[in-house]
Short mmCIF file of C-alpha atoms and ligand atoms in Angstrom, two decimals:
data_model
loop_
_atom_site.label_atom_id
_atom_site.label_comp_id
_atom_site.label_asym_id
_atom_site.label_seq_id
_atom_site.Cartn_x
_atom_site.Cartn_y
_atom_site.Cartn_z
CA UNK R 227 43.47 30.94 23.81
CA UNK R 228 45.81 27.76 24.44
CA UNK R 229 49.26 27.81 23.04
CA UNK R 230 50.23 25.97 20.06
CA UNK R 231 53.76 24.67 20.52
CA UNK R 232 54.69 23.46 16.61
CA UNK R 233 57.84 20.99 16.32
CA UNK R 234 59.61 22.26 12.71
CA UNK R 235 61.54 20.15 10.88
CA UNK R 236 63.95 21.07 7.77
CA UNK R 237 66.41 18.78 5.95
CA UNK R 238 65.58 20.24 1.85
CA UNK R 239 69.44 20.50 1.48
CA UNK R 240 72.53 20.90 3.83
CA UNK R 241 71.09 21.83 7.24
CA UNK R 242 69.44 19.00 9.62
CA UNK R 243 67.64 21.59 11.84
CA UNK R 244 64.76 21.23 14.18
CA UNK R 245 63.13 24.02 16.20
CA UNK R 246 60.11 24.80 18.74
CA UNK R 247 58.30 27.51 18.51
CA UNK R 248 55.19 29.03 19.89
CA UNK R 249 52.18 30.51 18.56
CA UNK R 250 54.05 31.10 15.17
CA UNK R 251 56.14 33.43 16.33
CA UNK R 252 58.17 32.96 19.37
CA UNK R 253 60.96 30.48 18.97
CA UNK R 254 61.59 28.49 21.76
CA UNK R 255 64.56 26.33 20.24
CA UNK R 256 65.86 26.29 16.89
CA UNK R 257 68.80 24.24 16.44
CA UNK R 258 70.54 23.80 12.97
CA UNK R 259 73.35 21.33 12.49
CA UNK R 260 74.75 22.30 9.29
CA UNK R 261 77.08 20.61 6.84
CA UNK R 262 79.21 23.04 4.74
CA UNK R 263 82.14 21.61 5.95
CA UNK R 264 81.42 18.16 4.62
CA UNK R 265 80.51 19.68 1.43
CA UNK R 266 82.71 22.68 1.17
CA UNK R 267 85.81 20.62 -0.83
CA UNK R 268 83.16 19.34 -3.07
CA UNK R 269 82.35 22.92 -4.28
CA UNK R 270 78.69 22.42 -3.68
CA UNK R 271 76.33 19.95 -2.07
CA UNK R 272 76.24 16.55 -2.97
CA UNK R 273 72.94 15.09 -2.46
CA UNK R 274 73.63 11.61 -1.54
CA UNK R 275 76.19 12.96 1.19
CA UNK R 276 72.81 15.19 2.24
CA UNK R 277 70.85 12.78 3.28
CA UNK R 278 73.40 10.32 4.81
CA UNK R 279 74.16 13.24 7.32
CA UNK R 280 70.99 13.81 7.68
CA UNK R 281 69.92 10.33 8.63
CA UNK R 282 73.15 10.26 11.15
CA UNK R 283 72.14 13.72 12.99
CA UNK R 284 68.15 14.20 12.98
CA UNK R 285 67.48 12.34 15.93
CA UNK R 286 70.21 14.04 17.93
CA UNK R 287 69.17 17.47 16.67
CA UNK R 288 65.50 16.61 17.71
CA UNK R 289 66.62 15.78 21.13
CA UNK R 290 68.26 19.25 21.53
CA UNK R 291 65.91 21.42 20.51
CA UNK R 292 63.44 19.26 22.72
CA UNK R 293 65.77 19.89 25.59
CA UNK R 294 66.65 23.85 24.63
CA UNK R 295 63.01 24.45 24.84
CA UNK R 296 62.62 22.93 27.86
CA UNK R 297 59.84 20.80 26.68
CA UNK R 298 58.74 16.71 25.99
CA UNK R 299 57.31 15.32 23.07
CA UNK R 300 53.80 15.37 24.84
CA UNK R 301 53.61 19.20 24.97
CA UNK R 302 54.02 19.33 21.03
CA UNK R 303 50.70 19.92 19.27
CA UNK R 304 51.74 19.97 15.63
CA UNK R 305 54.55 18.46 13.57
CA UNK R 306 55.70 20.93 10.72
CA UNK R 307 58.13 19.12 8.42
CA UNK R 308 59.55 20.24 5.11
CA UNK R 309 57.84 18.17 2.28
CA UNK R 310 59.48 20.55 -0.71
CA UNK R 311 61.04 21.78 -2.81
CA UNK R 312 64.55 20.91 -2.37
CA UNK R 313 66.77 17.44 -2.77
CA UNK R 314 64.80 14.57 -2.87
CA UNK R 315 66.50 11.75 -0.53
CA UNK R 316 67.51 14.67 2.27
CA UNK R 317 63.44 15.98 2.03
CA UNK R 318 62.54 11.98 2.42
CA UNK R 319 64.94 11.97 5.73
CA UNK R 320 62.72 14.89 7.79
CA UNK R 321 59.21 13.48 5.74
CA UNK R 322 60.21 9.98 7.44
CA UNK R 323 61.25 11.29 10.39
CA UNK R 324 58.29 13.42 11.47
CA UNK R 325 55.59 11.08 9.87
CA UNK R 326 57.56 8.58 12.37
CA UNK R 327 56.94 10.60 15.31
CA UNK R 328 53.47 11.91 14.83
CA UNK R 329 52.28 7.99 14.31
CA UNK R 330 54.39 7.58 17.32
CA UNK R 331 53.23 10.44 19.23
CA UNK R 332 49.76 10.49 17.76
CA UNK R 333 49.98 13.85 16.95
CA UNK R 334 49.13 15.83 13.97
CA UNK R 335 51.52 16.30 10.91
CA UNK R 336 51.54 19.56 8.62
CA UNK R 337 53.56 19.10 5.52
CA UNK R 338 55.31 22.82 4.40
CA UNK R 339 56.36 24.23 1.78
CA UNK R 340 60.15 25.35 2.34
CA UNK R 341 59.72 29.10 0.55
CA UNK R 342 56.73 29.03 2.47
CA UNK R 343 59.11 29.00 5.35
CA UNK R 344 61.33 31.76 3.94
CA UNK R 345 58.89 34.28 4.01
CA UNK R 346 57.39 33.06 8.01
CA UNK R 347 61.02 33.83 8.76
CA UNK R 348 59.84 37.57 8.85
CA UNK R 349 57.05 36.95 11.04
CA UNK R 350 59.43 35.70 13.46
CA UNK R 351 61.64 38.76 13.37
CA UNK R 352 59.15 41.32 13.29
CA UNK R 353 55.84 40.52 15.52
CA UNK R 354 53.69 43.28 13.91
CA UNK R 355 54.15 41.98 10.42
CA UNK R 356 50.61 40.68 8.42
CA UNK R 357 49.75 39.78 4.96
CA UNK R 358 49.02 41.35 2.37
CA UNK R 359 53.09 42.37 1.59
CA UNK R 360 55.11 42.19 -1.37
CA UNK R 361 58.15 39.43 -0.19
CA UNK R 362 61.17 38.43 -2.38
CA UNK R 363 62.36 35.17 -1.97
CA UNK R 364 66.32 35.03 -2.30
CA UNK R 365 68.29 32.26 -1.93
CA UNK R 366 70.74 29.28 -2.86
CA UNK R 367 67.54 27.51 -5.00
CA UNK R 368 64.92 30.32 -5.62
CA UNK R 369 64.50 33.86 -7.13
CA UNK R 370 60.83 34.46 -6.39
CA UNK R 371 58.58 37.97 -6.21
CA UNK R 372 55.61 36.49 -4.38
CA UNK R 373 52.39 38.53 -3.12
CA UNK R 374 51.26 36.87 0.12
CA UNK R 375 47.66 37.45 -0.14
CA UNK R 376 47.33 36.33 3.49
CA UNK R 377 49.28 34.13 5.59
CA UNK R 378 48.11 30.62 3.28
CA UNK R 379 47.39 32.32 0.13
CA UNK R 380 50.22 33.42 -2.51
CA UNK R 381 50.72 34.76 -5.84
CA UNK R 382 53.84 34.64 -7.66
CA UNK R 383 54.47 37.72 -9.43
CA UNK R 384 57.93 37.00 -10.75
CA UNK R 385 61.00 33.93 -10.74
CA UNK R 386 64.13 33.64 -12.59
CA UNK R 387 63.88 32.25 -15.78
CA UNK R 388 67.40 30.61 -15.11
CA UNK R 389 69.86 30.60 -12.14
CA UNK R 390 68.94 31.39 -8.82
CA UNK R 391 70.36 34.28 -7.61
CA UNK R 392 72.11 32.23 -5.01
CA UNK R 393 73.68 29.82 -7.60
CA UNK R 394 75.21 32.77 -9.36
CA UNK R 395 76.47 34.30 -6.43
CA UNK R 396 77.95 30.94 -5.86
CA UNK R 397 79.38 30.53 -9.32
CA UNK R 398 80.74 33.51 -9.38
CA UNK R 399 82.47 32.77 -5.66
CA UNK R 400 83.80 29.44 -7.01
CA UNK R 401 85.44 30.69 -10.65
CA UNK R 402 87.65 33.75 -8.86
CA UNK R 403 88.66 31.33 -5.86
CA UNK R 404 86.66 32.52 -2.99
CA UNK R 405 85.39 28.56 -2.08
CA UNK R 406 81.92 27.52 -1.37
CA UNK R 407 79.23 28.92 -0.31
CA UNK R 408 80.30 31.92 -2.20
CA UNK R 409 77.81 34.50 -1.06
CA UNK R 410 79.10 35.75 2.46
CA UNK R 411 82.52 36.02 0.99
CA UNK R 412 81.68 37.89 -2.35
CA UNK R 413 79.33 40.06 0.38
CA UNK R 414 82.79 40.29 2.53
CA UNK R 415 85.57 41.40 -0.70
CA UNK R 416 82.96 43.70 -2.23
CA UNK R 417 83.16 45.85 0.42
CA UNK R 418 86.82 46.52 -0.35
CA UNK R 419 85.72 47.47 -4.25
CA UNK R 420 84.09 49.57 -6.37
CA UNK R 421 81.64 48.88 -8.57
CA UNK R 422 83.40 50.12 -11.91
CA UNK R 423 82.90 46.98 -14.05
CA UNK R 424 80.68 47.33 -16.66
CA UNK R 425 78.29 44.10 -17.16
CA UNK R 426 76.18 43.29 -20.21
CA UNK R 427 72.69 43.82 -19.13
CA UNK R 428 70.17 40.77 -20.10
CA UNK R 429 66.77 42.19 -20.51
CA UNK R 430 63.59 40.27 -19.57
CA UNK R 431 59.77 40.89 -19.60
CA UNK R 432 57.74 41.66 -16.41
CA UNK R 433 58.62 41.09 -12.97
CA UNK R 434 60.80 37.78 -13.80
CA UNK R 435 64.79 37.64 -13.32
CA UNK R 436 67.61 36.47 -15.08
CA UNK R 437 70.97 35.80 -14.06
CA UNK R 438 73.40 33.54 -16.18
CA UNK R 439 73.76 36.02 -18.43
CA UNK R 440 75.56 38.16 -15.36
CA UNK R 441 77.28 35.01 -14.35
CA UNK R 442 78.63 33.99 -17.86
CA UNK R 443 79.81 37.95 -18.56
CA UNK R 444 81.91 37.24 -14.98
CA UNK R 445 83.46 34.04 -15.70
CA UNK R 446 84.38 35.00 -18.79
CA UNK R 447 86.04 38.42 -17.56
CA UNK R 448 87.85 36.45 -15.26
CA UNK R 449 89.20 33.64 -17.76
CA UNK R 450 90.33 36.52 -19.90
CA UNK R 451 92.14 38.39 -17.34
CA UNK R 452 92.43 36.31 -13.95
CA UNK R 453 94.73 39.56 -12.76
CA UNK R 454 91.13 41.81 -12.70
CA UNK R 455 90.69 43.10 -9.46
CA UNK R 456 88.11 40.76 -7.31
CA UNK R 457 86.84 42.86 -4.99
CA UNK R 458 86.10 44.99 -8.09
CA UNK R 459 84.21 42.32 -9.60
CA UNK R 460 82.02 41.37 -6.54
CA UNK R 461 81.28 45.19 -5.88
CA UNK R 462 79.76 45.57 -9.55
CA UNK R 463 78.08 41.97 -9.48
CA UNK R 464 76.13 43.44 -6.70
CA UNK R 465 75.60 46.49 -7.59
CA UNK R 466 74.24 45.04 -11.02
CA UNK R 467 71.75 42.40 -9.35
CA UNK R 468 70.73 44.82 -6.49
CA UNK R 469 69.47 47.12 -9.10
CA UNK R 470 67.43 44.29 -10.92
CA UNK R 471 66.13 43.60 -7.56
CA UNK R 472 65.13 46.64 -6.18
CA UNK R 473 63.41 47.36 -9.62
CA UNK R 474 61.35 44.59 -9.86
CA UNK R 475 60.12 44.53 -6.22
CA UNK R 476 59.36 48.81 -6.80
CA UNK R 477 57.37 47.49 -9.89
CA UNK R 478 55.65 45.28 -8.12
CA UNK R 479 54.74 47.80 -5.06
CA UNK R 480 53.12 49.79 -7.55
CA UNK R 481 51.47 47.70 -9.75
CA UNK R 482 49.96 46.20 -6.49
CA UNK R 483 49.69 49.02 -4.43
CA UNK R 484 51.43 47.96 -1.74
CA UNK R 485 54.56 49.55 -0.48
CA UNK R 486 55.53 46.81 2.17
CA UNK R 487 58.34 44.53 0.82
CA UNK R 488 60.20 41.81 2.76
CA UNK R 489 63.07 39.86 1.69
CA UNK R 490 63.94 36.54 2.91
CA UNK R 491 66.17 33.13 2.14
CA UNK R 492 70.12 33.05 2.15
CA UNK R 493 70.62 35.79 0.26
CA UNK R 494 68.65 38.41 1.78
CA UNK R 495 71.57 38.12 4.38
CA UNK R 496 73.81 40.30 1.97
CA UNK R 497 74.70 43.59 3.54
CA UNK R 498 74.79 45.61 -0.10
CA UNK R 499 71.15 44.32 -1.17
CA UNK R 500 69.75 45.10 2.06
CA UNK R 501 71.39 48.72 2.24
CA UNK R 502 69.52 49.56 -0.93
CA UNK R 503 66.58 48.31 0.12
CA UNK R 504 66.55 49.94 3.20
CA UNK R 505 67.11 53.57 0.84
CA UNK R 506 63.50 53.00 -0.29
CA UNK R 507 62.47 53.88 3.04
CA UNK R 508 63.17 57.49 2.62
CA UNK R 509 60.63 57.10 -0.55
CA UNK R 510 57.55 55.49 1.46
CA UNK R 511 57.97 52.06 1.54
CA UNK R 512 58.55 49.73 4.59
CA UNK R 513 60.81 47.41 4.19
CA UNK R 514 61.32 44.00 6.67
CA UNK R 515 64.27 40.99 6.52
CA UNK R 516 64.53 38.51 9.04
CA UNK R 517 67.43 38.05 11.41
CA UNK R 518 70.65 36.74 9.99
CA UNK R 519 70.09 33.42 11.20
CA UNK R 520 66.33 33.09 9.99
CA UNK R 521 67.42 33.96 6.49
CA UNK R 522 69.32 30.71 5.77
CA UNK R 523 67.87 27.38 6.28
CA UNK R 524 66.45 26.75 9.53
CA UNK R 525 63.50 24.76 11.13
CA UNK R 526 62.08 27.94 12.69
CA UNK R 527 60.65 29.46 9.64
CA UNK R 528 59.43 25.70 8.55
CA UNK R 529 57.17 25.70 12.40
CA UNK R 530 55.95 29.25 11.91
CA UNK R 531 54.67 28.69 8.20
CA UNK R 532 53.38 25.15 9.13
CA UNK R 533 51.53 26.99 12.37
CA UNK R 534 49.99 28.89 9.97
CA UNK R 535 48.79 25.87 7.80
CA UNK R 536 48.06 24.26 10.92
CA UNK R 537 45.17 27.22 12.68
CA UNK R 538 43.85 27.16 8.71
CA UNK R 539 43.17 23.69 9.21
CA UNK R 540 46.01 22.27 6.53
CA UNK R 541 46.99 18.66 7.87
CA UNK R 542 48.82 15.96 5.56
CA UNK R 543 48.06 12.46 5.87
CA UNK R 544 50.81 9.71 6.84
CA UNK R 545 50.94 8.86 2.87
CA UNK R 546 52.67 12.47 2.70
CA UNK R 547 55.99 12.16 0.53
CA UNK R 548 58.54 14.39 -0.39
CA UNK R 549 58.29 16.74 -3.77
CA UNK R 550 61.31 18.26 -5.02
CA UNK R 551 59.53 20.25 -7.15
CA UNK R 552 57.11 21.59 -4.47
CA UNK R 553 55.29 24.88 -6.26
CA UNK R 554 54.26 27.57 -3.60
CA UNK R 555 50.46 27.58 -4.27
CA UNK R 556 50.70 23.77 -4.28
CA UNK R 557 49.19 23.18 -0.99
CA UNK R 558 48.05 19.59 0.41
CA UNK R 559 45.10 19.42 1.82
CA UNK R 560 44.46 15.86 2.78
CA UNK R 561 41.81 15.13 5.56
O1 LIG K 753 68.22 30.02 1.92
P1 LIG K 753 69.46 29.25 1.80
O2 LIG K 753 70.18 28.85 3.07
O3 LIG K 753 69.24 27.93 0.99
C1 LIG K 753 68.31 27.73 -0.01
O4 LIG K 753 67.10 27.53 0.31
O5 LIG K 753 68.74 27.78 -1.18
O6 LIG K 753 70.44 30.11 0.88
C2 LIG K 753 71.76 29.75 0.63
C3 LIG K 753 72.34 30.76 -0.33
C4 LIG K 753 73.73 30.38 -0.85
O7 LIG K 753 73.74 30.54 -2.25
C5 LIG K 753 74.64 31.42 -0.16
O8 LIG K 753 75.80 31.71 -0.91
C6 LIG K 753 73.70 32.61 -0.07
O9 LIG K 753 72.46 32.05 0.29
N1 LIG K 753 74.12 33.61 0.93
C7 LIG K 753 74.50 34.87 0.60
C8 LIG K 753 74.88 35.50 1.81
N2 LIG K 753 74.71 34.59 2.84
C9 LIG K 753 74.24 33.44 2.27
N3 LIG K 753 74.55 35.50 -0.58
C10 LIG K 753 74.98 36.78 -0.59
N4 LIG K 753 75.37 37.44 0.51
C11 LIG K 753 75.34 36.85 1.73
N5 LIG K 753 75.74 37.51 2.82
ZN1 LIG K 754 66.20 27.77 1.73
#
């Protein structure tokens, strides 16, 4: 069978990245021009900021992964670009750009769905992964317990009903002075602390999540006594949203029947979550998280899920725009 060499394109929030990769899996180029240190004395991304940067650097960040894969535009048979969820003006930047270059280029465009992308980053990392699995979906904008059904077809099983787990780990970052993004560092000090802190659990029905409780209990702590040991405090904010996660995704194994779990997006980077998961392993289950690199935002995981759109036969039309809002089953089929 002829390779399919997919051009990926992601620019949902901070990172202009665009990658080549073949057949899905192997990634040819996949080069990510990130912003944090525009947006790092903000405290946070600011969206107009987003997509100025992103205008400035796509083209040059195209060119380079063009030129790491040793490739031309001609040998690119499918343009994947992110169409949602994320910010709207820095989705409309890659939506413009690659609608641009598959008019240009005449070839064909496959819209994606960024958490879509999150959970191809596994089948990047580990070639003998196939649907059906059990993945969680952690990052800076999403808490989701998906079943993919098969590599286009997904159920959600369970969100947050508030924060992201991202955001919190953010929040919580931000209010005892660690700076932005938050997560690697709290990931970093917890390692020097012990998880002695007692937090207020929030209980919630199902296989959904909740977090601001977690993150208002820490705040709080922190206002009351801003001598409380940190590293404490990010050692039992872990531990306590490790063991919601772990739960959930157990509950879900069983109520499913399927003990294969992956994890992917940002936070599926943190050493302490992935540790516990890993445990389950002794118990059964087999458990998969990309590479460090493919967990946070990248236009790798965006060309591997829109391959997989693409050999289904998914292609978007030119009148494809950006939706913040983008749901996961919410695919576009437009021929
Ligand atoms: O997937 P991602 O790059 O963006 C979204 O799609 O949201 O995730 C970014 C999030 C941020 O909240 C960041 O703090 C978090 O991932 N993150 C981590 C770690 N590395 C990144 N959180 C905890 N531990 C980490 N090691
Ligand atoms: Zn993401």
């Amino acid at each position: 069978m002829k390779d399919i060499i997919t051009l990926g394109i992601e620019s949902s929030c901070d990172e202009t990245s665009v990658a080549v990769v073949k057949n899905g899996r192997e990634v040819l180029s996949n080069v990510i021009n990130s912003q944090i240190n525009i947006h790092e004395k903000f405290g946070g991304v600011v969206p107009e900021i987003a997509s100025r940067n992103h205008v400035e650097a796509i083209s040059a960040v195209t060119k380079k992964a063009l030129k790491d894969a040793g490739i031309s535009f001609e040998n690119i048979d499918n343009i994947a670009c992110t169409y949602g969820p994320g910010l709207v003006g820095a989705l409309l930047v890659g939506v413009s750009y690659a609608k641009a270059l598959s008019y240009a280029l005449n070839k064909p465009l496959t819209g994606t769905n960024h958490i879509e992308g999150h959970i191809a980053a596994n089948y990047i990392t580990h070639k003998d992964l196939k649907p059906p699995f059990i993945c969680l979906i952690i990052s800076g904008g999403h808490t989701h317990l998906v079943h993919i059904k098969d590599y286009d077809k997904f159920e959600i099983l369970g969100k947050t009903r508030d924060d992201a787990i991202g955001e919190a780990f953010d929040k919580v970052a931000r209010v005892i002075g660690l700076g932005y993004p938050g997560g690697p560092k709290v990931d970093k000090l917890a390692k020097e602390g012990k998880a002695n802190i007692e937090l207020p659990k929030t209980h919630v029905d199902g296989l959904d999540f909740s977090f601001s409780g977690v993150k208002t209990a820490i705040i709080n702590m922190h206002h009351k006594n801003p001598d409380i040991n940190k590293a404490d405090l990010c050692a039992s904010f872990e531990k306590y949203v490790t063991e919601i996660l772990v739960n959930n995704a157990v509950k879900a194994s069983k109520k499913l029947g399927i003990n294969t779990i992956a994890l992917a997006g940002g936070v599926s980077a943190n050493s302490y979550i992935r540790e516990n998961f890993i445990k389950l392993e002794k118990q059964g289950y087999k458990i998969y998280y990309p590479e460090p690199i493919l967990c946070t935002d990248n236009a790798a995981m965006i060309a591997s899920a829109g391959y997989y759109r693409f050999i289904s036969g998914v292609t978007s039309e030119l009148t494809l725009n950006a939706v913040p809002n983008l749901k996961i089953d919410n695919v576009t089929i437009l021929d």
